[in-house]
Amino acid sequence: MITAEKREKEFRRDFLNYFRPSNDCIMKLVSYLSEGRDQLAFLVDGYLFDCDMVHPELPSSMNMFLQYWDDMFPIAQQVNAAIKDGRIGKEKGIDIQGQNLLAPVPFPTSCRDGYAFRQHVAAARRNRKVEMIPEFDQYPIFYFTNHHSIQGPGDIYCMPDHFEKLDFELEAAIVICKSGKNIPAEEADQYIGGLMIMNDMSARRLQMEEMLLNLGPAKGKDFSTVIGPCLVTLDELEAYEIPAKPGHTGKNWNLGMKCWVNGVQVSEGNIGDMDWTFAEIIERCAYGVQLHPGDVIGSGTVGTGCFLELNGTGKLNDPHYQEQWLQPGDTVTMEIEGIGILENKIVKEDTDFSILARKKGN
């Protein structure tokens, strides 16, 4: 019998294997902590190549790279090719193992999250025994979350109230690479710098309570949003492109999405299942508003992509179904084909401070 501990060890092994030499030619950009600051680097065959060290015109940070995207991107393509074919040797890089990876975009200018997967929305509403809302098919929506709480791989620190139904959300995310306002969907793909994995962490009790007042989500979401492990540019994903769904506009990709908790798979979907494309979400976001390089936009949760949906479906089919929520010490591992693997461990803060316990009447 395979124990949970053994499964987790096997998954950690596979996580490290992902960074070992391969024939993968995709350009992957990562940010990691170097001498107390964020450092932008190419990730190639398990080695990090600092951008500013391998080419004098490339910046040292992702934020600066995004600010000067049109100038920097062609140079980055050439440098990535030179690393891949050996013209820039491994002696210029450092082994990724032991390095402190940050979010690929460590300091986003903002963070919005969409609601693009009809399967997830329909399942969540069915589980609450309410009809599918017709407005979903009329326009994409999004909410703002706390861009100061963006993080990458590693520990996610949670307060006691967060563990009142703590949840993951399996998503994809993009980053805006140039300024624009009133951007039509037909032109919006050119504003996308690349794709990342997103885990939109959710404290469901806090979220559900505040949304009874028809405002939010806020405290249920603002403590942590995870993106990573790298940024993959759209030109590198052309082989995965598929048509948008009928009646929709913009790029879409056949990229499998999976999530494991403590090595046990709990979720599986595909970016290609998005009903609203990122281009259409950008059109909505940019209406009457300036978008900026460094703005991060999530897709919303893929179908089966969170415990809230999985628990609801389980209880609908079986009244005795045992709900599952994230616990201290759990490891959440997400993978999107062509992008990478994002792993986080849930850690309880050393405090008993609770805003739920301080509420009137509690």
Short mmCIF file of C-alpha atoms in Angstrom, two decimals:
data_model
loop_
_atom_site.label_atom_id
_atom_site.label_comp_id
_atom_site.label_asym_id
_atom_site.label_seq_id
_atom_site.Cartn_x
_atom_site.Cartn_y
_atom_site.Cartn_z
CA MET A 1 0.00 0.00 0.00
CA ILE A 2 1.34 3.44 -0.97
CA THR A 3 1.21 5.84 1.96
CA ALA A 4 0.49 9.57 1.69
CA GLU A 5 4.05 10.23 2.87
CA LYS A 6 5.48 8.08 0.07
CA ARG A 7 3.26 9.77 -2.51
CA GLU A 8 4.46 13.17 -1.34
CA LYS A 9 8.12 12.06 -1.56
CA GLU A 10 7.54 10.77 -5.08
CA PHE A 11 5.96 14.06 -6.03
CA ARG A 12 8.88 16.04 -4.65
CA ARG A 13 11.17 13.84 -6.74
CA ASP A 14 9.07 14.54 -9.84
CA PHE A 15 9.11 18.26 -9.02
CA LEU A 16 12.93 18.25 -9.08
CA ASN A 17 12.96 16.11 -12.22
CA TYR A 18 11.03 18.84 -13.96
CA PHE A 19 14.05 21.13 -13.69
CA ARG A 20 16.55 18.56 -15.01
CA PRO A 21 17.88 18.61 -18.59
CA SER A 22 15.27 18.10 -21.31
CA ASN A 23 14.68 18.88 -24.97
CA ASP A 24 12.12 21.53 -24.04
CA CYS A 25 12.85 24.68 -26.06
CA ILE A 26 10.24 26.93 -24.43
CA MET A 27 11.53 30.22 -23.03
CA LYS A 28 10.82 30.35 -19.32
CA LEU A 29 11.47 33.52 -17.31
CA VAL A 30 11.67 33.31 -13.52
CA SER A 31 12.35 35.68 -10.65
CA TYR A 32 14.38 34.54 -7.65
CA LEU A 33 15.86 36.10 -4.54
CA SER A 34 19.48 37.17 -5.05
CA GLU A 35 21.38 39.30 -2.53
CA GLY A 36 18.12 40.52 -1.01
CA ARG A 37 16.42 41.58 -4.26
CA ASP A 38 14.39 40.04 -7.07
CA GLN A 39 16.53 38.83 -9.97
CA LEU A 40 15.14 38.01 -13.42
CA ALA A 41 16.60 34.94 -15.09
CA PHE A 42 16.14 32.47 -17.93
CA LEU A 43 15.36 28.93 -16.78
CA VAL A 44 17.08 26.41 -19.04
CA ASP A 45 17.74 22.73 -18.23
CA GLY A 46 17.61 23.33 -14.49
CA TYR A 47 19.95 26.35 -14.54
CA LEU A 48 19.20 30.02 -13.94
CA PHE A 49 20.88 32.54 -16.24
CA ASP A 50 20.64 36.09 -14.89
CA CYS A 51 19.28 38.27 -17.70
CA ASP A 52 21.56 41.23 -17.04
CA MET A 53 24.62 38.97 -16.78
CA VAL A 54 24.13 37.19 -20.11
CA HIS A 55 23.27 40.36 -22.07
CA PRO A 56 24.12 43.94 -21.04
CA GLU A 57 20.88 45.40 -22.46
CA LEU A 58 18.54 43.10 -20.54
CA PRO A 59 17.21 44.33 -17.17
CA SER A 60 17.70 42.59 -13.85
CA SER A 61 14.01 42.59 -12.87
CA MET A 62 10.75 41.41 -14.42
CA ASN A 63 9.06 44.73 -13.71
CA MET A 64 11.66 46.59 -15.77
CA PHE A 65 11.48 43.94 -18.50
CA LEU A 66 7.71 44.49 -18.78
CA GLN A 67 8.08 48.28 -18.86
CA TYR A 68 10.32 48.02 -21.95
CA TRP A 69 8.79 44.87 -23.42
CA ASP A 70 8.91 45.81 -27.12
CA ASP A 71 12.65 46.50 -26.88
CA MET A 72 13.58 43.70 -24.49
CA PHE A 73 11.56 40.79 -25.86
CA PRO A 74 13.44 40.35 -29.19
CA ILE A 75 16.76 40.41 -27.34
CA ALA A 76 15.47 37.85 -24.83
CA GLN A 77 14.44 35.52 -27.65
CA GLN A 78 17.95 35.65 -29.11
CA VAL A 79 19.62 35.10 -25.74
CA ASN A 80 17.33 32.18 -24.90
CA ALA A 81 18.23 30.55 -28.23
CA ALA A 82 21.94 31.08 -27.51
CA ILE A 83 21.60 29.36 -24.13
CA LYS A 84 19.65 26.50 -25.66
CA ASP A 85 22.20 25.76 -28.38
CA GLY A 86 25.20 26.11 -26.08
CA ARG A 87 26.63 29.41 -27.32
CA ILE A 88 26.11 30.60 -23.75
CA GLY A 89 27.44 27.81 -21.55
CA LYS A 90 26.22 26.48 -18.22
CA GLU A 91 29.17 28.11 -16.49
CA LYS A 92 27.16 31.35 -16.86
CA GLY A 93 24.25 29.88 -14.90
CA ILE A 94 23.52 28.56 -11.42
CA ASP A 95 21.68 25.39 -10.39
CA ILE A 96 18.04 26.14 -9.57
CA GLN A 97 18.03 23.68 -6.67
CA GLY A 98 18.38 25.55 -3.40
CA GLN A 99 17.37 28.90 -4.89
CA ASN A 100 14.48 30.90 -3.46
CA LEU A 101 12.02 31.25 -6.35
CA LEU A 102 9.66 34.23 -6.21
CA ALA A 103 6.54 34.95 -8.21
CA PRO A 104 7.62 35.48 -11.85
CA VAL A 105 6.09 38.97 -11.53
CA PRO A 106 7.09 39.72 -7.91
CA PHE A 107 5.51 43.18 -7.69
CA PRO A 108 2.41 43.35 -9.92
CA THR A 109 0.92 46.78 -10.51
CA SER A 110 -2.49 45.21 -9.90
CA CYS A 111 -4.14 41.80 -9.79
CA ARG A 112 -7.54 40.96 -11.21
CA ASP A 113 -9.16 37.53 -11.36
CA GLY A 114 -11.74 36.52 -13.95
CA TYR A 115 -14.59 34.00 -14.13
CA ALA A 116 -13.96 32.33 -17.47
CA PHE A 117 -14.87 28.64 -17.04
CA ARG A 118 -18.56 27.94 -17.49
CA GLN A 119 -18.14 24.39 -16.15
CA HIS A 120 -16.99 25.67 -12.76
CA VAL A 121 -19.69 28.34 -12.50
CA ALA A 122 -22.48 25.94 -13.55
CA ALA A 123 -21.32 23.23 -11.12
CA ALA A 124 -21.04 25.66 -8.21
CA ARG A 125 -24.56 26.99 -8.86
CA ARG A 126 -26.00 23.50 -9.35
CA ASN A 127 -24.50 22.45 -6.02
CA ARG A 128 -26.29 25.39 -4.37
CA LYS A 129 -29.49 24.33 -6.16
CA VAL A 130 -29.79 27.54 -8.16
CA GLU A 131 -30.11 27.98 -11.93
CA MET A 132 -27.18 28.89 -14.13
CA ILE A 133 -27.05 32.68 -14.34
CA PRO A 134 -27.61 33.82 -17.97
CA GLU A 135 -25.38 36.88 -17.55
CA PHE A 136 -22.35 34.57 -17.54
CA ASP A 137 -22.72 34.17 -21.31
CA GLN A 138 -23.21 37.91 -21.91
CA TYR A 139 -19.95 39.38 -20.60
CA PRO A 140 -16.83 38.35 -18.63
CA ILE A 141 -16.43 39.61 -15.09
CA PHE A 142 -13.51 39.95 -12.66
CA TYR A 143 -12.65 41.15 -9.17
CA PHE A 144 -9.59 42.93 -7.79
CA THR A 145 -7.48 41.11 -5.23
CA ASN A 146 -4.52 42.21 -3.12
CA HIS A 147 -1.51 42.53 -5.44
CA HIS A 148 0.72 43.07 -2.38
CA SER A 149 -0.04 39.48 -1.32
CA ILE A 150 1.23 37.92 -4.54
CA GLN A 151 3.77 35.17 -3.90
CA GLY A 152 5.50 32.33 -5.70
CA PRO A 153 6.50 28.78 -4.71
CA GLY A 154 7.03 28.07 -1.01
CA ASP A 155 5.17 28.46 2.27
CA ILE A 156 1.71 30.08 2.48
CA TYR A 157 1.17 31.51 5.97
CA CYS A 158 -2.43 31.45 7.18
CA MET A 159 -4.27 32.86 10.19
CA PRO A 160 -6.68 30.76 12.29
CA ASP A 161 -9.76 32.12 10.49
CA HIS A 162 -8.28 31.15 7.11
CA PHE A 163 -8.51 27.51 8.18
CA GLU A 164 -12.29 27.83 8.38
CA LYS A 165 -12.70 26.02 5.03
CA LEU A 166 -9.34 26.89 3.44
CA ASP A 167 -9.30 26.22 -0.29
CA PHE A 168 -7.08 26.23 -3.37
CA GLU A 169 -8.20 27.37 -6.82
CA LEU A 170 -6.50 26.00 -9.95
CA GLU A 171 -6.18 28.73 -12.57
CA ALA A 172 -4.01 30.22 -15.30
CA ALA A 173 -2.90 33.85 -15.32
CA ILE A 174 -1.45 36.37 -17.75
CA VAL A 175 0.60 39.53 -17.28
CA ILE A 176 0.07 42.71 -19.28
CA CYS A 177 3.22 43.79 -21.14
CA LYS A 178 2.25 47.24 -22.49
CA SER A 179 -0.08 50.07 -21.62
CA GLY A 180 -3.48 50.35 -23.20
CA LYS A 181 -6.99 51.65 -22.71
CA ASN A 182 -10.28 50.69 -24.40
CA ILE A 183 -8.60 47.66 -25.98
CA PRO A 184 -10.86 45.65 -28.33
CA ALA A 185 -10.68 41.88 -27.91
CA GLU A 186 -9.47 41.52 -31.51
CA GLU A 187 -6.26 43.36 -30.55
CA ALA A 188 -5.89 42.28 -26.92
CA ASP A 189 -3.61 39.24 -27.33
CA GLN A 190 -0.71 41.54 -28.23
CA TYR A 191 -0.92 42.99 -24.70
CA ILE A 192 -0.24 39.58 -23.08
CA GLY A 193 3.34 39.04 -21.93
CA GLY A 194 2.86 35.35 -21.15
CA LEU A 195 1.12 32.65 -19.15
CA MET A 196 1.65 31.46 -15.56
CA ILE A 197 -0.05 29.10 -13.12
CA MET A 198 -2.26 30.81 -10.52
CA ASN A 199 -3.53 29.46 -7.20
CA ASP A 200 -6.21 31.87 -5.97
CA MET A 201 -6.21 30.87 -2.30
CA SER A 202 -9.59 31.20 -0.60
CA ALA A 203 -10.81 31.26 3.00
CA ARG A 204 -14.37 30.18 2.30
CA ARG A 205 -16.07 31.07 5.59
CA LEU A 206 -14.76 34.63 5.48
CA GLN A 207 -15.67 34.85 1.80
CA MET A 208 -19.20 33.49 2.21
CA GLU A 209 -20.00 35.71 5.18
CA GLU A 210 -18.94 38.97 3.54
CA MET A 211 -20.61 38.15 0.21
CA LEU A 212 -23.97 37.91 1.95
CA LEU A 213 -23.72 41.72 1.86
CA ASN A 214 -23.27 41.64 -1.95
CA LEU A 215 -19.74 43.02 -1.80
CA GLY A 216 -16.52 41.11 -2.25
CA PRO A 217 -14.69 38.83 -2.24
CA ALA A 218 -12.22 40.63 0.01
CA LYS A 219 -11.00 39.15 3.33
CA GLY A 220 -11.64 35.66 2.00
CA LYS A 221 -9.04 36.24 -0.71
CA ASP A 222 -6.61 39.00 0.22
CA PHE A 223 -4.08 37.02 2.26
CA SER A 224 -2.37 35.11 -0.57
CA THR A 225 -2.51 34.68 -4.33
CA VAL A 226 0.18 32.45 -5.82
CA ILE A 227 1.61 32.69 -9.35
CA GLY A 228 4.48 30.80 -10.89
CA PRO A 229 6.76 29.06 -11.24
CA CYS A 230 7.72 30.92 -14.43
CA LEU A 231 6.37 33.13 -17.21
CA VAL A 232 6.08 31.47 -20.62
CA THR A 233 5.66 33.84 -23.56
CA LEU A 234 2.88 33.27 -26.09
CA ASP A 235 5.18 32.74 -29.08
CA GLU A 236 6.51 29.65 -27.31
CA LEU A 237 2.99 28.22 -26.98
CA GLU A 238 1.94 28.46 -30.64
CA ALA A 239 1.98 24.65 -31.00
CA TYR A 240 -0.72 24.45 -28.32
CA GLU A 241 -3.07 27.06 -29.82
CA ILE A 242 -6.66 26.07 -30.52
CA PRO A 243 -9.64 28.12 -31.72
CA ALA A 244 -11.66 30.06 -29.18
CA LYS A 245 -15.10 28.64 -28.48
CA PRO A 246 -17.83 29.58 -30.97
CA GLY A 247 -18.85 33.22 -30.65
CA HIS A 248 -15.64 34.17 -28.82
CA THR A 249 -12.51 36.07 -29.84
CA GLY A 250 -8.84 35.59 -28.98
CA LYS A 251 -6.17 32.98 -28.46
CA ASN A 252 -6.80 29.78 -26.55
CA TRP A 253 -4.51 26.88 -25.73
CA ASN A 254 -4.84 23.12 -25.32
CA LEU A 255 -2.89 22.95 -22.07
CA GLY A 256 -3.76 20.37 -19.42
CA MET A 257 -4.16 21.57 -15.82
CA LYS A 258 -3.84 19.39 -12.70
CA CYS A 259 -3.71 19.82 -8.93
CA TRP A 260 -2.54 17.46 -6.19
CA VAL A 261 -2.88 17.82 -2.41
CA ASN A 262 -0.25 15.83 -0.51
CA GLY A 263 0.46 13.89 -3.70
CA VAL A 264 -3.16 12.87 -4.29
CA GLN A 265 -4.68 14.27 -7.48
CA VAL A 266 -7.85 16.23 -6.78
CA SER A 267 -8.38 18.27 -9.94
CA GLU A 268 -7.93 18.10 -13.70
CA GLY A 269 -8.94 20.47 -16.51
CA ASN A 270 -7.63 22.37 -19.51
CA ILE A 271 -7.01 26.03 -20.36
CA GLY A 272 -8.82 25.23 -23.61
CA ASP A 273 -12.04 24.87 -21.58
CA MET A 274 -12.12 28.65 -21.00
CA ASP A 275 -15.37 30.06 -22.38
CA TRP A 276 -14.27 33.70 -22.12
CA THR A 277 -10.78 34.20 -23.57
CA PHE A 278 -8.09 36.31 -21.94
CA ALA A 279 -8.50 38.73 -24.85
CA GLU A 280 -12.17 39.22 -23.99
CA ILE A 281 -11.36 39.62 -20.29
CA ILE A 282 -8.76 42.25 -21.20
CA GLU A 283 -11.36 44.10 -23.29
CA ARG A 284 -13.63 44.25 -20.25
CA CYS A 285 -10.83 45.24 -17.86
CA ALA A 286 -9.54 48.02 -20.13
CA TYR A 287 -12.88 49.66 -20.85
CA GLY A 288 -12.46 53.26 -19.67
CA VAL A 289 -9.36 52.24 -17.70
CA GLN A 290 -5.64 52.24 -18.44
CA LEU A 291 -3.97 48.85 -18.14
CA HIS A 292 -0.29 48.90 -17.20
CA PRO A 293 2.71 46.62 -17.73
CA GLY A 294 2.80 44.32 -14.72
CA ASP A 295 -0.98 43.99 -14.28
CA VAL A 296 -1.78 40.33 -13.58
CA ILE A 297 -5.12 38.84 -14.67
CA GLY A 298 -6.31 35.36 -13.67
CA SER A 299 -8.64 33.10 -15.62
CA GLY A 300 -10.88 32.10 -12.76
CA THR A 301 -11.18 28.53 -11.50
CA VAL A 302 -11.17 25.63 -13.95
CA GLY A 303 -13.94 23.05 -13.62
CA THR A 304 -13.19 20.73 -10.61
CA GLY A 305 -10.50 23.25 -9.63
CA CYS A 306 -11.33 23.81 -5.93
CA PHE A 307 -12.64 21.96 -2.88
CA LEU A 308 -15.72 24.20 -2.74
CA GLU A 309 -16.92 22.75 -6.04
CA LEU A 310 -15.67 19.21 -5.37
CA ASN A 311 -17.29 19.10 -1.91
CA GLY A 312 -20.55 20.46 -3.26
CA THR A 313 -20.68 17.88 -6.04
CA GLY A 314 -19.76 15.11 -3.62
CA LYS A 315 -22.50 16.04 -1.14
CA LEU A 316 -25.05 16.40 -3.94
CA ASN A 317 -24.35 12.81 -4.99
CA ASP A 318 -23.87 11.38 -1.49
CA PRO A 319 -25.34 12.98 1.68
CA HIS A 320 -22.62 11.24 3.74
CA TYR A 321 -19.76 12.68 1.67
CA GLN A 322 -16.92 13.95 3.89
CA GLU A 323 -15.83 17.48 2.99
CA GLN A 324 -12.14 18.16 2.49
CA TRP A 325 -10.37 21.46 3.12
CA LEU A 326 -6.70 22.42 3.30
CA GLN A 327 -4.98 21.86 6.64
CA PRO A 328 -1.71 23.04 8.21
CA GLY A 329 1.17 21.08 6.72
CA ASP A 330 -0.62 20.26 3.45
CA THR A 331 1.30 20.55 0.20
CA VAL A 332 -0.54 21.90 -2.86
CA THR A 333 1.05 21.09 -6.22
CA MET A 334 -0.27 22.50 -9.49
CA GLU A 335 0.85 21.78 -13.03
CA ILE A 336 -0.04 23.30 -16.39
CA GLU A 337 1.38 21.59 -19.45
CA GLY A 338 4.08 23.66 -21.14
CA ILE A 339 4.37 26.02 -18.16
CA GLY A 340 5.61 24.01 -15.19
CA ILE A 341 4.88 22.91 -11.64
CA LEU A 342 3.95 25.23 -8.77
CA GLU A 343 4.24 23.88 -5.22
CA ASN A 344 3.25 25.45 -1.89
CA LYS A 345 3.05 24.28 1.71
CA ILE A 346 0.30 25.50 4.04
CA VAL A 347 1.70 26.90 7.33
CA LYS A 348 -0.30 28.08 10.35
CA GLU A 349 0.77 31.41 11.86
CA ASP A 350 1.80 31.14 15.50
CA THR A 351 -1.18 33.08 16.89
CA ASP A 352 -4.74 32.51 18.07
CA PHE A 353 -5.98 35.97 16.96
CA SER A 354 -9.38 35.57 15.27
CA ILE A 355 -11.69 38.24 13.83
CA LEU A 356 -14.47 35.65 13.73
CA ALA A 357 -14.13 35.13 17.50
CA ARG A 358 -14.31 38.90 18.06
CA LYS A 359 -17.52 39.40 16.11
CA LYS A 360 -20.58 40.63 18.02
CA GLY A 361 -22.78 37.72 19.04
CA ASN A 362 -20.11 35.10 18.37
#
